[in-house]
């Protein structure tokens, strides 16, 4: 009986067990579409407060857990959270995302970066992850997450989010030596941070290389993939049993290359049919891949897409998720319906078959 297992459901699937239905969670399941989050944001207007004051971050992480009982509970934080520990000051602006006060553009700035010491600079992460494990016990799996080197470098070099990535691409295509040094330093810091999250209680860790899909396949192989590999190799040396998930946004042209990262599970977005993704990825496990826009549809439509995705993914090695984060203004009630339906998928599929 699944309910009696000491190992939570998502972790069992991530380790390769074939289960009755895929485990389910949602990227960005904590956040703006939830009224409870918006209310709390009025009391703590700064994102850094919400994510770095342990009691607040614990509360936000648990809001979707209490509302929907997802199979995965993700730490509420951001990919730029470790940067101040390297000496890179940042803020997260409402509606805009990360802002880097002094973007890195020179060799001297790269040379000045400090190695990450998470016990010193990220003590709140330990408090949060320990509390989440305590709270969910073996009823759910606690996920940690980090940004990948290319995506973090994109924020730090550009100074903010970008549509064109022209500053970092200018650097990549004119002064690659400096950028490679920077990516290497980021990779080592991120590996330390993943290990720390695992030591603090994260049972699965997802690495977001959100903006690596902005690179051509050949540039992905030069500036993104080797640094994903460098993080994953270092983590696997010390923590071989913790499943690692990789996400690249807009990854349709990159799936086979993502498979070379060393990640155990590849996130697939909705620009690829899940059955095609399975063929292209061979034995690797997959996560995804509903269009977040589906959650603006009718209940019937949401149910059909859930079942269709599960059928296409086939038995085992699949974590049901959206292909990217849940969108602001998504009706909470549809999120609730998504989770309820996904958790009955074994019965629903038997009826439909
Ligand atoms: O999945 C979860 O529930 C965990 C929460 C989470 C946040 N950021 C909280 C957040 C996660 C996993 C992230 C990762 C992250 N942050 C990524 C990778 C995931 C992806 O979307 O590809 C990226 C690229 C960032 C950078 C970032 N931070 C962006 C683009 C934004 C949104 C800007 C905006 O306002 O549209 C942020 C801010 C942020 N991080 C918000 C949340 C819930 C929104 C601000 C808020 O709600 O207060």
XYZ file of N, CA and C in Angstrom, residues 10 13-14 22-23 25 206 244-246 255 259 263-269 272-289 309-310 312-322:
150
model
N 6.585 10.838 -4.544
C 7.373 11.432 -5.637
C 8.797 10.904 -5.625
N 8.963 7.505 -7.219
C 8.932 7.577 -8.688
C 10.262 8.089 -9.224
N 10.821 9.085 -8.544
C 12.081 9.672 -9.009
C 13.209 8.657 -8.931
N 1.265 8.825 -11.842
C 2.469 9.640 -11.654
C 2.295 10.588 -10.452
N 3.357 10.870 -9.712
C 3.262 11.912 -8.697
C 3.037 13.260 -9.376
N 3.171 17.673 -8.882
C 3.333 18.968 -8.213
C 3.343 20.009 -9.325
N 15.769 20.495 -8.167
C 15.568 20.873 -9.567
C 16.503 22.027 -9.917
N 18.027 14.435 -9.438
C 18.175 15.816 -9.907
C 17.344 16.001 -11.161
N 16.610 17.111 -11.200
C 15.733 17.440 -12.335
C 16.317 18.652 -13.047
N 16.291 18.640 -14.372
C 16.758 19.804 -15.145
C 15.594 20.424 -15.909
N 16.322 18.721 -26.344
C 16.092 17.602 -25.417
C 17.247 16.605 -25.388
N 19.751 15.639 -22.185
C 19.962 14.275 -21.686
C 21.426 14.025 -21.326
N 21.493 14.860 -15.482
C 20.279 14.915 -14.661
C 19.512 13.607 -14.793
N 18.774 13.253 -13.733
C 18.008 12.005 -13.733
C 16.662 12.180 -14.421
N 16.147 13.414 -14.368
C 14.791 13.691 -14.845
C 14.847 14.960 -15.688
N 14.256 14.910 -16.883
C 14.266 16.053 -17.794
C 12.862 16.658 -17.838
N 12.769 17.948 -17.563
C 11.478 18.627 -17.689
C 11.210 18.906 -19.162
N 9.985 18.596 -19.570
C 9.572 18.768 -20.952
C 8.495 19.842 -20.966
N 8.567 20.800 -21.876
C 7.484 21.783 -21.937
C 6.485 21.407 -23.026
N 6.539 20.356 -27.040
C 6.873 19.007 -27.514
C 5.757 18.070 -27.078
N 5.334 17.189 -27.935
C 4.377 16.163 -27.554
C 5.068 15.195 -26.592
N 4.390 14.846 -25.486
C 5.038 14.000 -24.479
C 5.480 12.652 -25.064
N 4.710 12.105 -25.995
C 5.111 10.819 -26.592
C 6.414 10.981 -27.389
N 6.556 12.094 -28.101
C 7.806 12.350 -28.839
C 8.968 12.519 -27.858
N 8.706 13.238 -26.784
C 9.774 13.471 -25.804
C 10.277 12.135 -25.251
N 9.342 11.230 -24.968
C 9.722 9.906 -24.471
C 10.623 9.183 -25.471
N 10.237 9.227 -26.735
C 11.050 8.565 -27.757
C 12.431 9.200 -27.803
N 12.462 10.519 -27.767
C 13.742 11.209 -27.910
C 14.636 11.045 -26.686
N 14.043 10.840 -25.521
C 14.853 10.789 -24.293
C 15.180 9.366 -23.832
N 14.657 8.360 -24.542
C 15.012 6.982 -24.191
C 14.612 6.638 -22.772
N 15.585 6.153 -21.985
C 15.268 5.667 -20.643
C 15.191 6.740 -19.578
N 15.520 7.965 -19.932
C 15.510 9.014 -18.905
C 14.098 9.289 -18.414
N 13.998 9.669 -17.152
C 12.693 10.026 -16.609
C 12.323 11.436 -17.076
N 11.014 11.679 -17.103
C 10.548 12.982 -17.587
C 9.592 13.624 -16.577
N 9.500 14.947 -16.698
C 8.543 15.718 -15.894
C 7.792 16.660 -16.839
N 6.519 16.822 -16.629
C 5.759 17.801 -17.410
C 4.440 17.221 -17.848
N 3.904 17.749 -18.909
C 4.322 18.899 -19.684
C 3.127 19.740 -20.118
N -1.767 13.455 -21.228
C -0.338 13.548 -20.909
C 0.146 12.263 -20.235
N -0.666 11.759 -19.316
C -0.258 10.545 -18.595
C -0.187 9.349 -19.562
N 0.400 9.478 -22.771
C 1.546 9.642 -23.665
C 2.869 9.384 -22.960
N 2.921 9.686 -21.671
C 4.172 9.473 -20.931
C 4.381 7.985 -20.638
N 3.279 7.220 -20.612
C 3.412 5.782 -20.364
C 3.699 5.477 -18.905
N 3.921 4.194 -18.632
C 4.064 3.771 -17.241
C 5.437 4.040 -16.679
N 5.479 4.674 -15.518
C 6.743 4.811 -14.784
C 7.622 5.907 -15.327
N 8.460 6.453 -14.441
C 9.447 7.438 -14.864
C 8.852 8.751 -15.314
N 7.669 9.088 -14.797
C 7.026 10.358 -15.178
C 6.533 11.078 -13.926
N 6.890 12.353 -13.811
C 6.322 13.226 -12.782
C 5.401 14.191 -13.504
N 4.125 14.197 -13.133
C 3.173 15.092 -13.799
C 3.370 16.515 -13.281
N 3.462 17.464 -14.214
C 3.683 18.867 -13.863
C 3.239 19.696 -15.060
N 3.238 20.994 -14.883
C 3.116 21.882 -16.025
C 4.477 21.893 -16.722
